[in-house]
C-alpha positions as YAML, in Angstrom:
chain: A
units: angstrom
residues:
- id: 1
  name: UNK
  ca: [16.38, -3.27, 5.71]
- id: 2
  name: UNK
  ca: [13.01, -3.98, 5.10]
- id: 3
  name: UNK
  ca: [11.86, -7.17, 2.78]
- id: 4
  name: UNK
  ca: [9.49, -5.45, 0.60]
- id: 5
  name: UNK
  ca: [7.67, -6.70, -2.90]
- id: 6
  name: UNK
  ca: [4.55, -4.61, -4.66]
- id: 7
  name: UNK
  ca: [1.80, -6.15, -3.50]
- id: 8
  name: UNK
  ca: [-0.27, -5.54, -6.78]
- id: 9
  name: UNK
  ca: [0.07, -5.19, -10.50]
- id: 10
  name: UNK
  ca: [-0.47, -2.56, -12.99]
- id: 11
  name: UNK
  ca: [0.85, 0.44, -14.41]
- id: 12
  name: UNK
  ca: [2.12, 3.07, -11.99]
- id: 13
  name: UNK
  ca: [-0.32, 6.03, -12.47]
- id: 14
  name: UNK
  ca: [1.02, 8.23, -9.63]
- id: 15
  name: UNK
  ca: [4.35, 8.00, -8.09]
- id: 16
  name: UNK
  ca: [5.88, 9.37, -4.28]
- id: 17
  name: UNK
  ca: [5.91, 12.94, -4.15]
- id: 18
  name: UNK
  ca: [3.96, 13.45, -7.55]
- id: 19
  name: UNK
  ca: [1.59, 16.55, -7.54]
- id: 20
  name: UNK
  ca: [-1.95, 16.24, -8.47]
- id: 21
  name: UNK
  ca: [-3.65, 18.78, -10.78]
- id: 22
  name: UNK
  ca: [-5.47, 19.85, -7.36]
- id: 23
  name: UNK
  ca: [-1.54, 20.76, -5.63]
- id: 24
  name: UNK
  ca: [-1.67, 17.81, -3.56]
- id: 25
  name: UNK
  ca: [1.72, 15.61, -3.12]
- id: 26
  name: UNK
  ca: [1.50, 12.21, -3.21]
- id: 27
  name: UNK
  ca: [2.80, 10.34, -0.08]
- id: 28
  name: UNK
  ca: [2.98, 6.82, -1.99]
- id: 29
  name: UNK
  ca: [2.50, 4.99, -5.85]
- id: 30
  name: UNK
  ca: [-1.01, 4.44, -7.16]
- id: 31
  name: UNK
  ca: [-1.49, 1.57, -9.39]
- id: 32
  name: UNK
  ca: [-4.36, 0.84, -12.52]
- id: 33
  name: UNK
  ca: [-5.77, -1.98, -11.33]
- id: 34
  name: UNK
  ca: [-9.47, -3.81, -11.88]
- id: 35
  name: UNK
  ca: [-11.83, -4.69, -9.08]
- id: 36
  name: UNK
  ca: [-11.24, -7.81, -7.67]
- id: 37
  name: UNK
  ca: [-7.45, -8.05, -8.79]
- id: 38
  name: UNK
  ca: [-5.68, -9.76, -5.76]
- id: 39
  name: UNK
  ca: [-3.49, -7.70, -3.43]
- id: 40
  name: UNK
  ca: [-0.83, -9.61, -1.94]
- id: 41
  name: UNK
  ca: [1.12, -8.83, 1.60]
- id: 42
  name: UNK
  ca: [4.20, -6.56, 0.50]
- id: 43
  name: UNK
  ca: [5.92, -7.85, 3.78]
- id: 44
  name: UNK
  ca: [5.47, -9.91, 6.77]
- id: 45
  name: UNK
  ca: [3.60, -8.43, 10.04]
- id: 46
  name: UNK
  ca: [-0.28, -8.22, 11.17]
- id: 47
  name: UNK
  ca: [-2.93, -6.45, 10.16]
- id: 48
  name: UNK
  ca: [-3.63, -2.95, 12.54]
- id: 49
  name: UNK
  ca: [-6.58, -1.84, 10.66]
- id: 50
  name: UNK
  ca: [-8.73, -2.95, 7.82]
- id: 51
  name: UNK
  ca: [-11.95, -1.12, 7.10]
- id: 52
  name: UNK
  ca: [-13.62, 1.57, 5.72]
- id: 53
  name: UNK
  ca: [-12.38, 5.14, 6.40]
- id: 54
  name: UNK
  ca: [-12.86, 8.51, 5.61]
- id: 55
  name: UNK
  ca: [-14.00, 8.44, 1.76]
- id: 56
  name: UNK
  ca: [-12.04, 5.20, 0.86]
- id: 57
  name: UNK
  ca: [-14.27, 1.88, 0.32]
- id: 58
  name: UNK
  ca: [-11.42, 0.12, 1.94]
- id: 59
  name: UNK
  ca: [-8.60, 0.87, 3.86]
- id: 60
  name: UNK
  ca: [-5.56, -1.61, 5.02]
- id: 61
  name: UNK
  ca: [-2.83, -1.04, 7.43]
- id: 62
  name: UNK
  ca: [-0.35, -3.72, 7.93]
- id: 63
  name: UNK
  ca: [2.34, -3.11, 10.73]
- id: 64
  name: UNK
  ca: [5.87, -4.59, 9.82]
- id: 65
  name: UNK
  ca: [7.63, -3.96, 12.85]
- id: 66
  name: UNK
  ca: [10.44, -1.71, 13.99]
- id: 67
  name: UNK
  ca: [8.78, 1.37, 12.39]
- id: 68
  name: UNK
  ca: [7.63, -0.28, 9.15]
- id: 69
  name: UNK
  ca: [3.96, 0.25, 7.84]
- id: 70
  name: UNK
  ca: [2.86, -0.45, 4.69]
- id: 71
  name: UNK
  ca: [-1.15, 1.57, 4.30]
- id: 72
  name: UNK
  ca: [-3.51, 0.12, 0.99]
- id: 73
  name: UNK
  ca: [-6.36, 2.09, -0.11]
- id: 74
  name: UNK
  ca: [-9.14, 0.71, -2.15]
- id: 75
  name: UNK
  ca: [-8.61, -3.08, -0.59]
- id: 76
  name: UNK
  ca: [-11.23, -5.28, 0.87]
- id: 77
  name: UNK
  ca: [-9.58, -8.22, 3.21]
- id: 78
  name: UNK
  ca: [-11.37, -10.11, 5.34]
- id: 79
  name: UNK
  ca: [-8.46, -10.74, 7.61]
- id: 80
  name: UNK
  ca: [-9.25, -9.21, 11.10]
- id: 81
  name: UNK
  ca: [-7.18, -6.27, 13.03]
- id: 82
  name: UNK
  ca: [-3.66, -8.47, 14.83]
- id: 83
  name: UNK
  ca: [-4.07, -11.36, 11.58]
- id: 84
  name: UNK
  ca: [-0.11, -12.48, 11.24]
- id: 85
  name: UNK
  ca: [0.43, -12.22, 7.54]
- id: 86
  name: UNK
  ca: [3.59, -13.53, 5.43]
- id: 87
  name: UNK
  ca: [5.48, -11.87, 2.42]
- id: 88
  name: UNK
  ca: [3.90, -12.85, -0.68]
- id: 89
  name: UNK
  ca: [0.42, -13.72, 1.37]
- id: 90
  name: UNK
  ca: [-2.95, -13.01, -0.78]
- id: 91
  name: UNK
  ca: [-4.43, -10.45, 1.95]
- id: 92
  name: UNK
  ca: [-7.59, -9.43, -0.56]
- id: 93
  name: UNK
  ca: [-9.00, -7.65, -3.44]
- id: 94
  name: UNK
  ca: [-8.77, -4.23, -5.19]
- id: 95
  name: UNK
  ca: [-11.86, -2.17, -4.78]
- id: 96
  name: UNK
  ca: [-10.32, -0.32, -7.91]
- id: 97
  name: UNK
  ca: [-6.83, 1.51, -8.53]
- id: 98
  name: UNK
  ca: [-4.73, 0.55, -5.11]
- id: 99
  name: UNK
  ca: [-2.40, 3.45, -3.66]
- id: 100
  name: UNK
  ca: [0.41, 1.88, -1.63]
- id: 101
  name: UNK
  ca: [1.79, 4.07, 1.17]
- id: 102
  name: UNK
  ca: [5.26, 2.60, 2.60]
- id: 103
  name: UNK
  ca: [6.20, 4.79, 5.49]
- id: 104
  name: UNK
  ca: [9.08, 4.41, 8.22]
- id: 105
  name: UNK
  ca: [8.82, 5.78, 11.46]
- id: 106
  name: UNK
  ca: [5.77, 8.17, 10.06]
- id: 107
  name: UNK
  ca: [8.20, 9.15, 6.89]
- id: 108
  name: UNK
  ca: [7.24, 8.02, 3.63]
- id: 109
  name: UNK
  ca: [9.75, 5.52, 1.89]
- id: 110
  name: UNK
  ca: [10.52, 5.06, -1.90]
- id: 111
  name: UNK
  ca: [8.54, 1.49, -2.45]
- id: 112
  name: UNK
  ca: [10.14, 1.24, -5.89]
- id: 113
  name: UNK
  ca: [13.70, 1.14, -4.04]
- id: 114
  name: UNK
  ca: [12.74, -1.20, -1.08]
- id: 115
  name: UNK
  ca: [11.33, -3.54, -3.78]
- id: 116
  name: UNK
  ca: [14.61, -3.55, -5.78]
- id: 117
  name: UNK
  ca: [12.42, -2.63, -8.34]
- id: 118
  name: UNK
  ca: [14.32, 0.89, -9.56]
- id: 119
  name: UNK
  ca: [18.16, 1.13, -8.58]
- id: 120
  name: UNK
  ca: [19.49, 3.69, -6.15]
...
């Protein structure tokens, strides 16, 4: 199993497979946070994409390994694409609230189980 910690703080203001008021299911947790609140790396691995994208100021994609991905929206880093980062790692800054995608294989994953954070 995956080592896994949030890699922000705040209050949880969507969680996995919430609906939003416009019928669209959440595929990960969305946290109130500030601009410039650090983000921290949720897990070991390297950076596969950092960058705008789409309609999202910032976009980060960190690659754990066998399967593993953990995707941040609304984060700046400065790290470049293949950066080895550690668990626990500042990797940069909220743009605003940060929505944390933890996927396996392409399949969204419960972050608040990985974490330890809620019990099974």
């Amino acid at each position: 199993l995956l080592s896994w910690q949030l890699p922000v703080q705040g209050r949880v203001t969507t969680g996995l497979y919430e609906v939003s008021e416009h019928g669209v299911r959440s595929r990960g947790i969305t946290f109130d946070s500030y601009r410039g609140a650090p983000v921290l790396a949720p897990a070991a691995g390297r950076v596969a994409f950092a960058g705008p994208f789409r309609r999202r100021e910032g976009v980060l994609i960190l690659d754990h390994g066998g399967g593993w991905m953990t995707l941040l929206t609304e984060v700046r880093t400065t790290l470049p694409v293949g950066t080895a980062v550690t668990a626990g790692m500042p990797i940069g800054r909220a743009l605003g609230d940060v929505t944390v995608e933890l996927s396996r294989n392409g399949t969204p994953q419960p972050a608040a189980l990985i974490a330890r954070s809620s019990p099974l």
